[in-house]
Amino acid sequence: MRKKTFLVTGGSGFIGSHLCERLLNDQHDVICVDNFFTGSKDNIRHLLDNPNFEIMRHDITWPLYVEADAIFNLACPASPIHYQRDPVQTTKTCILGAVNMLGLAKRLKIPILQASTSEVYGNPLEHPQTESYWGNVNPIGIRSCYDEGKRCAETLFFDYNRQLNTEIKVVRIFNTYGPRMRPDDGRVVSNFIVQALSGKDITIYGNGDQTRSFCYVSDLIDALVKMMNTGAEVTGPINLGNPGEFTILELATLVIELTGSKSKLIFESLPEDDPVKRRPDIAKAKQILNWEPSVQLKGGLMETIKYFDSYLKR
Ligand code: NAD
Ligand code: UDP
């Protein structure tokens, strides 16, 4: 494939850093744009010496003028505790960030991929979730800055496509985990592993019956690259995730087993608007991208545990 220059917003975050690494391994140039709201230089330190890699400290709520062949728009805090830390900024990142990056894509006439989310389905009344489901979202709750921000970003993407012919690719990512999540990220996989490894109580919110489907990061990166390589007629939205569905209690039990931890389970109150169940229908991804995840939860957790184990010993 021709060497290209990819702009990756949110490139020093969890998923973004793996994507930058993959694109560099595929011999492309990468411009990583990040304001380090949740990202870290540690995630990309090993890439800094690569002459094909460039890092720009920039907040995408402000316009950006660079040259590139395609954009992956990943910038946005993804963990509830971080996106709720400054909810106004989260909405701005979703919406003003989308306007700015779509404007850049329009000027350069290049494709742009939007990292949307299963949160656009809210607390879903349809299960598993297909792309045709419109969702069940609270517009004024504490998750709304993210959920509605991402929904409006999708609207902007499709209007730029219809009105201005911008080549768009919208993917709805379901819970993804793996090395380089922050230990204080607050999401369930990192929380449970860090708690188990440090012998602290494992915090189950609610009774632990709520379900999620967990995709290992390498599988997700394959799908993002495949999506970018599709023709202009493929706009999405396409669900990306692992259809294996687990209760939070099952996840906690598995983490304890794999770490050999003596941590106890404790039950805390369920956060407001916490979705009861979530599982992607990935028929579209299978058919259009010829993609499905290959890493099972146990294997992915073992890799993630290894990462946090050495991180905590640093
Ligand atoms: P993350 O918090 O690790 O990474 C987000 C990155 O965006 C960070 O490096 C952060 O500093 C940067 N950022 C935030 N606001 C910015 C701004 N205004 N300008 C520039 N950079 C900014 O999260 P992640 O898990 O890597 O998620 C990446 C993307 O994927 C996000 O858009 C998220 O909504 C989406 N997503 C992730 C998941 C998941 O399970 N990890 C699920 C659904 C969607
Ligand atoms: N959760 C939990 N304990 C934790 C962190 C999260 O029980 O320490 C629960 C949370 O309430 C939710 C699920 O795990 O039901 C997934 O939470 P996460 O924040 O990872 O992602 P999201 O809710 O956005 O899917």
Tab-separated table of N, CA and C in Angstrom, residues 91 136-149 151 273:
chain	number	residue	atom	x	y	z
A	91	THR	N	-18.383	17.705	25.950
A	91	THR	CA	-19.311	18.004	24.848
A	91	THR	C	-18.601	18.816	23.771
A	136	ASN	N	-31.665	4.586	23.569
A	136	ASN	CA	-32.501	5.004	24.694
A	136	ASN	C	-31.597	5.823	25.616
A	137	VAL	N	-31.492	7.116	25.283
A	137	VAL	CA	-30.482	7.953	25.931
A	137	VAL	C	-31.133	9.083	26.722
A	138	ASN	N	-30.674	9.269	27.959
A	138	ASN	CA	-31.101	10.410	28.775
A	138	ASN	C	-30.349	11.652	28.281
A	139	PRO	N	-31.078	12.684	27.826
A	139	PRO	CA	-30.358	13.853	27.289
A	139	PRO	C	-29.814	14.800	28.360
A	140	ILE	N	-30.211	14.614	29.636
A	140	ILE	CA	-29.809	15.594	30.656
A	140	ILE	C	-29.119	14.944	31.859
A	141	GLY	N	-28.674	13.710	31.721
A	141	GLY	CA	-28.040	13.021	32.855
A	141	GLY	C	-26.527	13.250	32.879
A	142	ILE	N	-25.879	12.574	33.836
A	142	ILE	CA	-24.441	12.800	33.997
A	142	ILE	C	-23.609	12.121	32.897
A	143	ARG	N	-24.200	11.170	32.151
A	143	ARG	CA	-23.475	10.556	31.032
A	143	ARG	C	-23.753	11.288	29.719
A	144	SER	N	-24.690	12.255	29.755
A	144	SER	CA	-25.172	12.843	28.495
A	144	SER	C	-24.107	13.631	27.752
A	145	CYS	N	-23.164	14.245	28.492
A	145	CYS	CA	-22.112	15.021	27.807
A	145	CYS	C	-21.409	14.124	26.799
A	146	TYR	N	-21.227	12.882	27.160
A	146	TYR	CA	-20.537	11.922	26.287
A	146	TYR	C	-21.511	11.303	25.291
A	147	ASP	N	-22.627	10.762	25.812
A	147	ASP	CA	-23.570	10.043	24.937
A	147	ASP	C	-24.150	10.970	23.867
A	148	GLU	N	-24.662	12.118	24.318
A	148	GLU	CA	-25.279	13.044	23.358
A	148	GLU	C	-24.208	13.736	22.519
A	149	GLY	N	-23.033	13.976	23.127
A	149	GLY	CA	-21.926	14.558	22.362
A	149	GLY	C	-21.561	13.654	21.187
A	151	ARG	N	-23.478	11.336	19.890
A	151	ARG	CA	-24.610	11.234	18.953
A	151	ARG	C	-24.618	12.429	18.009
A	273	ASP	N	-27.732	6.183	35.515
A	273	ASP	CA	-27.839	5.882	34.069
A	273	ASP	C	-26.858	4.810	33.583
